[in-house]
mmCIF file of C-alpha atoms in Angstrom:
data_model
loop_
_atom_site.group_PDB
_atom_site.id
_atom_site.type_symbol
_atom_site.label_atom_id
_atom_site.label_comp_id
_atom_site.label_asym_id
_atom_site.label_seq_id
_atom_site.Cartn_x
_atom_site.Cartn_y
_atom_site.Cartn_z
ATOM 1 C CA UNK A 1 0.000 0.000 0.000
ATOM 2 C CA UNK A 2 1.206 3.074 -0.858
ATOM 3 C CA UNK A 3 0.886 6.775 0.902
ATOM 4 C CA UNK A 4 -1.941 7.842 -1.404
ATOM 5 C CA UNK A 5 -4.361 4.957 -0.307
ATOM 6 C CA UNK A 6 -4.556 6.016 2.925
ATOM 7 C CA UNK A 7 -5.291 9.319 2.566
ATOM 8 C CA UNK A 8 -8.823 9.088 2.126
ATOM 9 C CA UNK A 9 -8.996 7.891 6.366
ATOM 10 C CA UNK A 10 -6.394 10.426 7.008
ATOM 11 C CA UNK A 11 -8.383 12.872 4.904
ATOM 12 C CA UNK A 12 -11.640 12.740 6.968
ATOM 13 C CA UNK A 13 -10.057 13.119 10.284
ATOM 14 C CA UNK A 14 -7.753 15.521 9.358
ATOM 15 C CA UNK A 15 -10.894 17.392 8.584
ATOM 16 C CA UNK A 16 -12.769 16.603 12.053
ATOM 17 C CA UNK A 17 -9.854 17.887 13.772
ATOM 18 C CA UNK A 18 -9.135 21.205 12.019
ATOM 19 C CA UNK A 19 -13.127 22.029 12.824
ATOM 20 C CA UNK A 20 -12.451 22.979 16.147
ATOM 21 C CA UNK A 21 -9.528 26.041 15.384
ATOM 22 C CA UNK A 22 -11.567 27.011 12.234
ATOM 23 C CA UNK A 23 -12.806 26.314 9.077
ATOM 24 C CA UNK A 24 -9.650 27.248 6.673
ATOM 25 C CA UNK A 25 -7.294 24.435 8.481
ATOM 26 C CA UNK A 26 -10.695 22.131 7.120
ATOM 27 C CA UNK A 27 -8.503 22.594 3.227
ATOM 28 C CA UNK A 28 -5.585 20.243 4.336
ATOM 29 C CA UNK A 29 -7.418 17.102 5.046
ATOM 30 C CA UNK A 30 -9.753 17.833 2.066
ATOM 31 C CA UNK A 31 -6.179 18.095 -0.221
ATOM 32 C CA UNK A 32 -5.538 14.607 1.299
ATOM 33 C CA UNK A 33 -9.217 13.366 0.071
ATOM 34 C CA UNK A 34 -8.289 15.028 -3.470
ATOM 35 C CA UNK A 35 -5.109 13.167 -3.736
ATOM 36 C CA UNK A 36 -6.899 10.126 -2.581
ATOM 37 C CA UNK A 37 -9.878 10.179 -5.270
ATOM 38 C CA UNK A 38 -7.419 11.967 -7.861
ATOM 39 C CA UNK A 39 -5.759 8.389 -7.998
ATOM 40 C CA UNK A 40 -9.081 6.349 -7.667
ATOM 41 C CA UNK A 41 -10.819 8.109 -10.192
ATOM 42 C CA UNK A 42 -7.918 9.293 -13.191
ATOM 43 C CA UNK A 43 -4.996 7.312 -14.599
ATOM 44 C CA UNK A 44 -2.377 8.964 -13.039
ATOM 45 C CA UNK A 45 0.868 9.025 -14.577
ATOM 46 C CA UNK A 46 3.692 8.517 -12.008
ATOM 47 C CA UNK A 47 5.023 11.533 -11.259
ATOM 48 C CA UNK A 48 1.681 12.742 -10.411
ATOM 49 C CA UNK A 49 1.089 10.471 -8.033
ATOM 50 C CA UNK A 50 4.761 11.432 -6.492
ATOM 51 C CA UNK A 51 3.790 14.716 -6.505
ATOM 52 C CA UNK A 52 0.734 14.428 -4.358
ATOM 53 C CA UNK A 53 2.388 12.288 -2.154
ATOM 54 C CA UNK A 54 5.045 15.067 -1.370
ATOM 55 C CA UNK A 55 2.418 17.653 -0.890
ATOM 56 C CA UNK A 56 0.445 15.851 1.162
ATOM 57 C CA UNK A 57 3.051 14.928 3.595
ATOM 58 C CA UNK A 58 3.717 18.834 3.971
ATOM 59 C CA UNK A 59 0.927 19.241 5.014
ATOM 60 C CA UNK A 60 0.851 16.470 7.188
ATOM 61 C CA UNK A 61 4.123 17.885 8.946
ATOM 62 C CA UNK A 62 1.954 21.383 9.412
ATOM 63 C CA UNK A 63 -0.245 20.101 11.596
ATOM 64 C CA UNK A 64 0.624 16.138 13.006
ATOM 65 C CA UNK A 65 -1.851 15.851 15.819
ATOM 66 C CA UNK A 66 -4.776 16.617 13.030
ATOM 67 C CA UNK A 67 -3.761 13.694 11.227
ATOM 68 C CA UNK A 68 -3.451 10.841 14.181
ATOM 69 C CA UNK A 69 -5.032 7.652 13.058
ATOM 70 C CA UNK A 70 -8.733 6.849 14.796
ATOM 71 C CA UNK A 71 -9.151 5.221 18.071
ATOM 72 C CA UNK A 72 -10.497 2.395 17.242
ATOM 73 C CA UNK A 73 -12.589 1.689 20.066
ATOM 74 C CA UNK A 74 -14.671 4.668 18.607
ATOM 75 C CA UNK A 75 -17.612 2.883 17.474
ATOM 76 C CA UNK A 76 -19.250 3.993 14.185
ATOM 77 C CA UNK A 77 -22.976 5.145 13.603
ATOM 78 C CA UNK A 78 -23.848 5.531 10.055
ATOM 79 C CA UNK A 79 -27.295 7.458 11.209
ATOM 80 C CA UNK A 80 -24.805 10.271 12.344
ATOM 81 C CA UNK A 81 -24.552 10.927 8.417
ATOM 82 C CA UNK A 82 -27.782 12.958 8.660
ATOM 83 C CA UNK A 83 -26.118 15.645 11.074
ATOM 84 C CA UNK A 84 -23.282 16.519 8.146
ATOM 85 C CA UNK A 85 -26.376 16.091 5.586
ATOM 86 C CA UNK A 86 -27.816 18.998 7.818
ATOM 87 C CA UNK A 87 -24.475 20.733 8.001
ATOM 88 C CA UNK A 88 -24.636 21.058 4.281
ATOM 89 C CA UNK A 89 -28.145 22.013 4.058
ATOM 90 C CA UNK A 90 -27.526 24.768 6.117
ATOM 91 C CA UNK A 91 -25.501 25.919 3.895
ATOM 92 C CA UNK A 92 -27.345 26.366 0.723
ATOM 93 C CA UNK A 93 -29.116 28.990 2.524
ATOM 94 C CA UNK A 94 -27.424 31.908 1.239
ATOM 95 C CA UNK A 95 -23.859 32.102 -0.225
ATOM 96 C CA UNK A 96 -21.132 32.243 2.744
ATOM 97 C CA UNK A 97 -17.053 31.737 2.187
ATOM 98 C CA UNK A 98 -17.253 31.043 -1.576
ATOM 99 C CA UNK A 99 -19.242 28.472 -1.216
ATOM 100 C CA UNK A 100 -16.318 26.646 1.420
ATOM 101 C CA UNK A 101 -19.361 24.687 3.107
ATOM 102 C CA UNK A 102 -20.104 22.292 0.303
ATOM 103 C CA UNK A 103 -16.354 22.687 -1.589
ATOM 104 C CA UNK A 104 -15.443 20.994 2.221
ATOM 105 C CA UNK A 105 -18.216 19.136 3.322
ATOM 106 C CA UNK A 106 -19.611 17.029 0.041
ATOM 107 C CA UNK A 107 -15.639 16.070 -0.269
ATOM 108 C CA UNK A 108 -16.187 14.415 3.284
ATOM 109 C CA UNK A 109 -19.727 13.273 2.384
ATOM 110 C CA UNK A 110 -18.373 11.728 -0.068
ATOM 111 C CA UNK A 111 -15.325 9.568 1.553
ATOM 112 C CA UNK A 112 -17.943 9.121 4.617
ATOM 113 C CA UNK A 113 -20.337 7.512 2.262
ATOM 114 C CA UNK A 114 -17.691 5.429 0.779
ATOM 115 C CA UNK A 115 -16.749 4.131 4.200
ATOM 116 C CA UNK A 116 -19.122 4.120 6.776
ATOM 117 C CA UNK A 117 -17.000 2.833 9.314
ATOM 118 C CA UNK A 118 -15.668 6.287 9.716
ATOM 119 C CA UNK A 119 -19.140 8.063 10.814
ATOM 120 C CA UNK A 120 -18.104 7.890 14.596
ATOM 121 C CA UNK A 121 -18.998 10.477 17.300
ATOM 122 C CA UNK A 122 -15.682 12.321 16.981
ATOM 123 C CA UNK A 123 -15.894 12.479 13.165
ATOM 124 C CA UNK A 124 -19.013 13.783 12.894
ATOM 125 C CA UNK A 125 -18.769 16.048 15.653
ATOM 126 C CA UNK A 126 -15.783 17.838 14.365
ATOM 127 C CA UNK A 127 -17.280 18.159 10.774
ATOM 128 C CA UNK A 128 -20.504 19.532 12.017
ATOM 129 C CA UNK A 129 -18.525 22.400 13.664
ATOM 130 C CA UNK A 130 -16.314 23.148 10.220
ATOM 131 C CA UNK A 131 -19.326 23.587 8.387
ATOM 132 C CA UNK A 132 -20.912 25.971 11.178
ATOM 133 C CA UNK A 133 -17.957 27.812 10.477
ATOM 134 C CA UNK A 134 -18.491 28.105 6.722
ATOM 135 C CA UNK A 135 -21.191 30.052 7.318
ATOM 136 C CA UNK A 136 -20.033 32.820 9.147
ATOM 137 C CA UNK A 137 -18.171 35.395 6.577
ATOM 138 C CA UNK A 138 -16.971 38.665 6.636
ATOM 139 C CA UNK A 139 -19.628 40.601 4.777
ATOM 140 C CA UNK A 140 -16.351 43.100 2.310
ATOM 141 C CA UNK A 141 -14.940 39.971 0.639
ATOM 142 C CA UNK A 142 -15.669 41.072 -2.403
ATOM 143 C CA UNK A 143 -13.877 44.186 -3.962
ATOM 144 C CA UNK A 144 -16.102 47.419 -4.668
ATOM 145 C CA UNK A 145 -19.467 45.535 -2.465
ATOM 146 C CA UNK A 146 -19.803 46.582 1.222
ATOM 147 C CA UNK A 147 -21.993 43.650 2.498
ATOM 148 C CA UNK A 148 -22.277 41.153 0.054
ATOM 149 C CA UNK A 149 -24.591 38.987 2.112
ATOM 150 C CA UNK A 150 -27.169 41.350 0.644
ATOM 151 C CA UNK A 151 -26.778 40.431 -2.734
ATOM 152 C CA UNK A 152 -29.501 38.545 -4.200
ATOM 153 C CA UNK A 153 -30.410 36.580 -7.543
ATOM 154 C CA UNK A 154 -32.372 39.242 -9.022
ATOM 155 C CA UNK A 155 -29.513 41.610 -8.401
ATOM 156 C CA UNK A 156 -27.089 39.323 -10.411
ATOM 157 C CA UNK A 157 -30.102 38.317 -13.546
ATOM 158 C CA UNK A 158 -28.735 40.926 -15.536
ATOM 159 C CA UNK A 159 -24.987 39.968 -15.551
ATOM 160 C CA UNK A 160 -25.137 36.304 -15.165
ATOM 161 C CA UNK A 161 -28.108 33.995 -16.688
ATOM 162 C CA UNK A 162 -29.816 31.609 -14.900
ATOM 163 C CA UNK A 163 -28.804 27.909 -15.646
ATOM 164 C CA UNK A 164 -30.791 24.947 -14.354
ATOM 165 C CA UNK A 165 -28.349 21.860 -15.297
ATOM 166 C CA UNK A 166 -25.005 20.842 -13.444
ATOM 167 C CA UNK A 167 -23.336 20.675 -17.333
ATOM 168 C CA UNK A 168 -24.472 24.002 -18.089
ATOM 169 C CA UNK A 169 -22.955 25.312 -14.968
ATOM 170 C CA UNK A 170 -19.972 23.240 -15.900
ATOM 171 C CA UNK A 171 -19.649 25.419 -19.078
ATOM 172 C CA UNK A 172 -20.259 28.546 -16.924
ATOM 173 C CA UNK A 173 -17.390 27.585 -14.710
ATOM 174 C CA UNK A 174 -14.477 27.004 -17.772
ATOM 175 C CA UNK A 175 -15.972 30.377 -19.544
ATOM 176 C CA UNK A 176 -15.234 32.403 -16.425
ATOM 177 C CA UNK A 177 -11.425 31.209 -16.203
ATOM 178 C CA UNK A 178 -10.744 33.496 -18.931
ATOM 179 C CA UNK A 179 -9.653 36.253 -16.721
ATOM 180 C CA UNK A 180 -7.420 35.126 -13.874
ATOM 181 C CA UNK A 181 -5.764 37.910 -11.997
ATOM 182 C CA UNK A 182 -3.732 37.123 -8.325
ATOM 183 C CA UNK A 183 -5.306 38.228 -5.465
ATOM 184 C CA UNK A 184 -3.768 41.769 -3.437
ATOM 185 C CA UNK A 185 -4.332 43.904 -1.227
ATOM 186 C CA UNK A 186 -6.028 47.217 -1.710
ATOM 187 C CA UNK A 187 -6.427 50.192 0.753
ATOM 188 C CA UNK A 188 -6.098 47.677 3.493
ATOM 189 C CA UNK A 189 -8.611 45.032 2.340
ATOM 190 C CA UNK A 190 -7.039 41.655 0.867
ATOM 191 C CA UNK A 191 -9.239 40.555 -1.956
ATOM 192 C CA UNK A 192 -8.393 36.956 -3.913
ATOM 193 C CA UNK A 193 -9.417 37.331 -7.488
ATOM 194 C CA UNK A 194 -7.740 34.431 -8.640
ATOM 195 C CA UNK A 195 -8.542 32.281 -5.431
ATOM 196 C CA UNK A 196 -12.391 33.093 -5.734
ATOM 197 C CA UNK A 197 -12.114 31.972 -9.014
ATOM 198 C CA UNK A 198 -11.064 28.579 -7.560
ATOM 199 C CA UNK A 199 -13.621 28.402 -5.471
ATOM 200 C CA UNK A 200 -16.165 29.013 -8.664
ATOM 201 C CA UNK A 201 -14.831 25.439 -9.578
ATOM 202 C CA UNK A 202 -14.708 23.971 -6.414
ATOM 203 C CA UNK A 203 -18.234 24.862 -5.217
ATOM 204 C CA UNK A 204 -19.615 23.623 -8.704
ATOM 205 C CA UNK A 205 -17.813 20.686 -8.321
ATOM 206 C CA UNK A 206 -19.364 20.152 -5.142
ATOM 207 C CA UNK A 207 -22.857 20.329 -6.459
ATOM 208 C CA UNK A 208 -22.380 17.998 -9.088
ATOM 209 C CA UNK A 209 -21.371 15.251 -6.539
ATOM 210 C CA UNK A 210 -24.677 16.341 -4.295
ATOM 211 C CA UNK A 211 -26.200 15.973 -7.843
ATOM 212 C CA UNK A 212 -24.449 12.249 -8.050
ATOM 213 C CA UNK A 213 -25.778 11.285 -4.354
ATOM 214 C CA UNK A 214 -29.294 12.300 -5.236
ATOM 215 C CA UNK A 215 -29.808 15.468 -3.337
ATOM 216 C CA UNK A 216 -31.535 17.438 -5.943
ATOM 217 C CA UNK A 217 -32.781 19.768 -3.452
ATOM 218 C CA UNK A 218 -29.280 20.693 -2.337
ATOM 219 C CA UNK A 219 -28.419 21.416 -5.792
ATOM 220 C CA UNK A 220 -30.987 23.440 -7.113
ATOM 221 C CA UNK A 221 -30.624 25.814 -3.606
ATOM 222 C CA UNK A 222 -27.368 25.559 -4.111
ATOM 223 C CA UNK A 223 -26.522 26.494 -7.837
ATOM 224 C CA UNK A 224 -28.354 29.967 -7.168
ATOM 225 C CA UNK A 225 -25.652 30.669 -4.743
ATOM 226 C CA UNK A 226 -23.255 29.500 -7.409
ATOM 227 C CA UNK A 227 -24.663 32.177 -9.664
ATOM 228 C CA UNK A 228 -24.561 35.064 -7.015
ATOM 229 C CA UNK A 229 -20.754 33.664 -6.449
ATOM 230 C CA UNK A 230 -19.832 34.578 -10.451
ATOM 231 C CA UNK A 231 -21.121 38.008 -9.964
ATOM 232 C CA UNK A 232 -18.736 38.522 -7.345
ATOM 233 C CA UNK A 233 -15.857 36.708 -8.772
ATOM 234 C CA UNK A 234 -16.172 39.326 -11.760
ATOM 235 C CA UNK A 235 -15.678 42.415 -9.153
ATOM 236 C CA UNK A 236 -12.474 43.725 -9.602
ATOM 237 C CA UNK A 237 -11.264 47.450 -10.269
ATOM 238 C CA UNK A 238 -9.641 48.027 -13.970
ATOM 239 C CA UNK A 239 -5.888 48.715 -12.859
ATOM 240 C CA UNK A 240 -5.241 45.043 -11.113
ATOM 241 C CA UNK A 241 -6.223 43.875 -14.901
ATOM 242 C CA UNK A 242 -1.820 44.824 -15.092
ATOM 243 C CA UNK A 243 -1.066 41.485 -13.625
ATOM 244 C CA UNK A 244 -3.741 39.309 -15.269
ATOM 245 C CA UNK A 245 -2.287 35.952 -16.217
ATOM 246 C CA UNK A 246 -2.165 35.645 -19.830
ATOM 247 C CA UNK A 247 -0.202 33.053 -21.021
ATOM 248 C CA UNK A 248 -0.356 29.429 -18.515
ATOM 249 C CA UNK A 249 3.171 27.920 -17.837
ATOM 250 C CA UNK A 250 2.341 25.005 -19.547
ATOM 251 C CA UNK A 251 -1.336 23.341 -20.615
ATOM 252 C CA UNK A 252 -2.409 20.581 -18.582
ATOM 253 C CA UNK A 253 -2.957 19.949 -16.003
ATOM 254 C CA UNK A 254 -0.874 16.064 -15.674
ATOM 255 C CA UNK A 255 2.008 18.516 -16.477
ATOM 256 C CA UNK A 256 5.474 17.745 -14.792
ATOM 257 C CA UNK A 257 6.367 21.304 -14.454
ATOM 258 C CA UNK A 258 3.162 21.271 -12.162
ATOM 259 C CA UNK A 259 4.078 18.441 -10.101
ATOM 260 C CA UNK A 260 7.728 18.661 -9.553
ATOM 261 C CA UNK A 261 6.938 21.451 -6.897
ATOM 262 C CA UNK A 262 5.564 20.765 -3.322
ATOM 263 C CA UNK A 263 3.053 23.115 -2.050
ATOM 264 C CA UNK A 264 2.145 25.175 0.844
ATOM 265 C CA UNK A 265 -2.175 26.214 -0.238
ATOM 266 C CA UNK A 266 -3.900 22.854 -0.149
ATOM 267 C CA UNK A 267 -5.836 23.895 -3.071
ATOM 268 C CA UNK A 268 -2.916 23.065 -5.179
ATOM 269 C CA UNK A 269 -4.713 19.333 -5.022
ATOM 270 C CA UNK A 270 -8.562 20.442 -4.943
ATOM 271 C CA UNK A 271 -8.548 22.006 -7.563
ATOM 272 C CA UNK A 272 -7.203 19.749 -9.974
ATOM 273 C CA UNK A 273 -9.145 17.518 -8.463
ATOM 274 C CA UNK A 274 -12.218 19.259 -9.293
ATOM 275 C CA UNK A 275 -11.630 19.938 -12.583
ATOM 276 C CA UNK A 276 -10.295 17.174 -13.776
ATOM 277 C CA UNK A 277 -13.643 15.378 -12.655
ATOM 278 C CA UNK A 278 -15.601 19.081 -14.630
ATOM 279 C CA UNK A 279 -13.637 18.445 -17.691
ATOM 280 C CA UNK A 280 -14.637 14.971 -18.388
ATOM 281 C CA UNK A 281 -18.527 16.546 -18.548
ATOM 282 C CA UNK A 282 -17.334 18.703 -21.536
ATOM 283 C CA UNK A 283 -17.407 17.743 -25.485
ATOM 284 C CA UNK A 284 -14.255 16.285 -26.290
ATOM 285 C CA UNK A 285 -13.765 19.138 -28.788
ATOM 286 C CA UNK A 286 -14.365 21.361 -25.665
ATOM 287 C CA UNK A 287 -11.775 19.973 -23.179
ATOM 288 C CA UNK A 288 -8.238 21.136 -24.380
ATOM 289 C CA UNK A 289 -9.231 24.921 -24.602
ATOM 290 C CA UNK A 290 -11.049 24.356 -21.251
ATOM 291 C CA UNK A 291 -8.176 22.557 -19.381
ATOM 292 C CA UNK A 292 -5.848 25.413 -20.568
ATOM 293 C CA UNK A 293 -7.535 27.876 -18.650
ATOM 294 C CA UNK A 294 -7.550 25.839 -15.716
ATOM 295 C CA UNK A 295 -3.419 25.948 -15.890
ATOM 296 C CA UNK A 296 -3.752 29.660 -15.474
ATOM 297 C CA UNK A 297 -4.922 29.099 -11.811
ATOM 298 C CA UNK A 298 -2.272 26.504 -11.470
ATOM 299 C CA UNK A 299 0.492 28.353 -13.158
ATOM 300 C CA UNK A 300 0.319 30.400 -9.644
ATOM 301 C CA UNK A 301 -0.371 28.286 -7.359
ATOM 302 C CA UNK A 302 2.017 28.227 -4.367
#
């Protein structure tokens, strides 16, 4: 057995654990579960699989204690499943963190469904409080929009469509990585272009696995909030437009110059992750084009 299959354990509880100091430190074990379905899902050449195995293990080394394996005298209750089920519902409520909630907590749905021996007290508990936490925001994340949670659908009609299917959303998502500029700082505020852009992807991605586990309600709710989140993805004042990436350092994403690196922001592996599961819902014609613009976000990723 090699490091990657046991990542998708390590992956959940890493998770659990990181609820309790916030929801951000909630990223690393989900980069563990991306790794982990990355190689389940994709035939990974081998220096791809190398290369999530030496991110991983960073960070693994960031935080140890988040990563201990289960005690296993913890005994498991699959009807605990309901409580993250109700974790996520509460958030398709109303857009909160870039959508954070379901980017996190459909990844663990997804390994929890996959092995049910993990829903244990401690599990759950800890994932219930992460996704609490994804729902409390501050309300100037976006540039130029003092209180975004007043945003609403009808405020967004104009500027972005409606779309009712997953796949059309999934066209939405690749259209809006034409303009990728890195996040800054301005007048005090730090604002993440680039990294909401990410989130665009991984939130969609999300909703096509709730989609895949039959929660249709979850999906609908939740791909309004996807629509409000493109809206504000697109704010950004004119002169940042100086340091828009233009050009990707190379074109797909199985690239070695991609890999080769280790990486400190975990979603150096969800995102991939994401799209690579996105692209495969695209024409064929579609996909190279599509894929391209997702190495923009990865040509600076750190």
């Amino acid at each position: 057995m090699r490091l990657l299959d046991s990542y998708l354990e390590l992956g959940v509880v890493g998770m659990a654990r990181a609820g309790a100091s916030g929801w951000f430190g909630g990223h690393y074990g989900a980069a563990l579960l991306a790794g982990y379905y990355m190689n389940q899902e994709h035939d990974l050449p081998e220096h791809v699989k190398e290369g999530i195995e030496r991110t991983c293990e960073a960070y693994r080394e960031l935080k140890p204690e988040w990563f201990v394996p289960l005690d296993q005298e913890e005994q498991a209750d699959p009807s605990l499943l309901q409580l993250v089920i109700d974790g996520l519902r509460n958030n398709v409520k109303q857009l909160r963190t870039s959508g954070h909630g379901l980017a996190l907590g459909v990844m663990a749905l997804k390994a929890l469904r996959q092995r049910p021996d993990l829903i244990r007290p401690s599990v759950v508990d800890g994932l219930v409080t992460l996704l609490q936490k994804t729902t409390e925001d501050r309300p100037n994340r976006y540039w130029g929009i003092p209180n975004y949670f007043e945003i609403t659908v009808e405020d967004v009609k104009a500027e972005v469509a409606p779309y009712d299917t997953t796949l059309e959303m999934t066209k939405r998502i690749f259209d809006e990585l034409d303009t990728i500029v890195p996040g800054r700082t301005i007048e005090g505020v730090h604002y993440f272009f680039a990294g909401e852009v990410e989130h665009n992807v991984t939130h969609g991605h999300a909703l096509t696995d709730l989609e895949r586990f039959g929660y249709h309600d979850l999906v609908q709710a939740g791909m309004a909030n996807h629509r409000i989140q493109m809206y504000l993805d697109r704010q950004m004042p004119e002169f940042v437009l100086e340091d828009e990436v233009r050009e990707p350092a190379f074109t797909e994403i199985f690239s070695p110059a991609y890999w080769e690196k280790t990486y400190t922001d975990p979603h150096a592996l969800k995102v991939p992750y994401a799209a690579l599961d996105l692209l495969k819902r695209l024409p064929a014609e579609e996909r190279p084009a599509a894929e391209r613009s997702v190495c923009k976000l990865l040509t600076i990723m750190v």
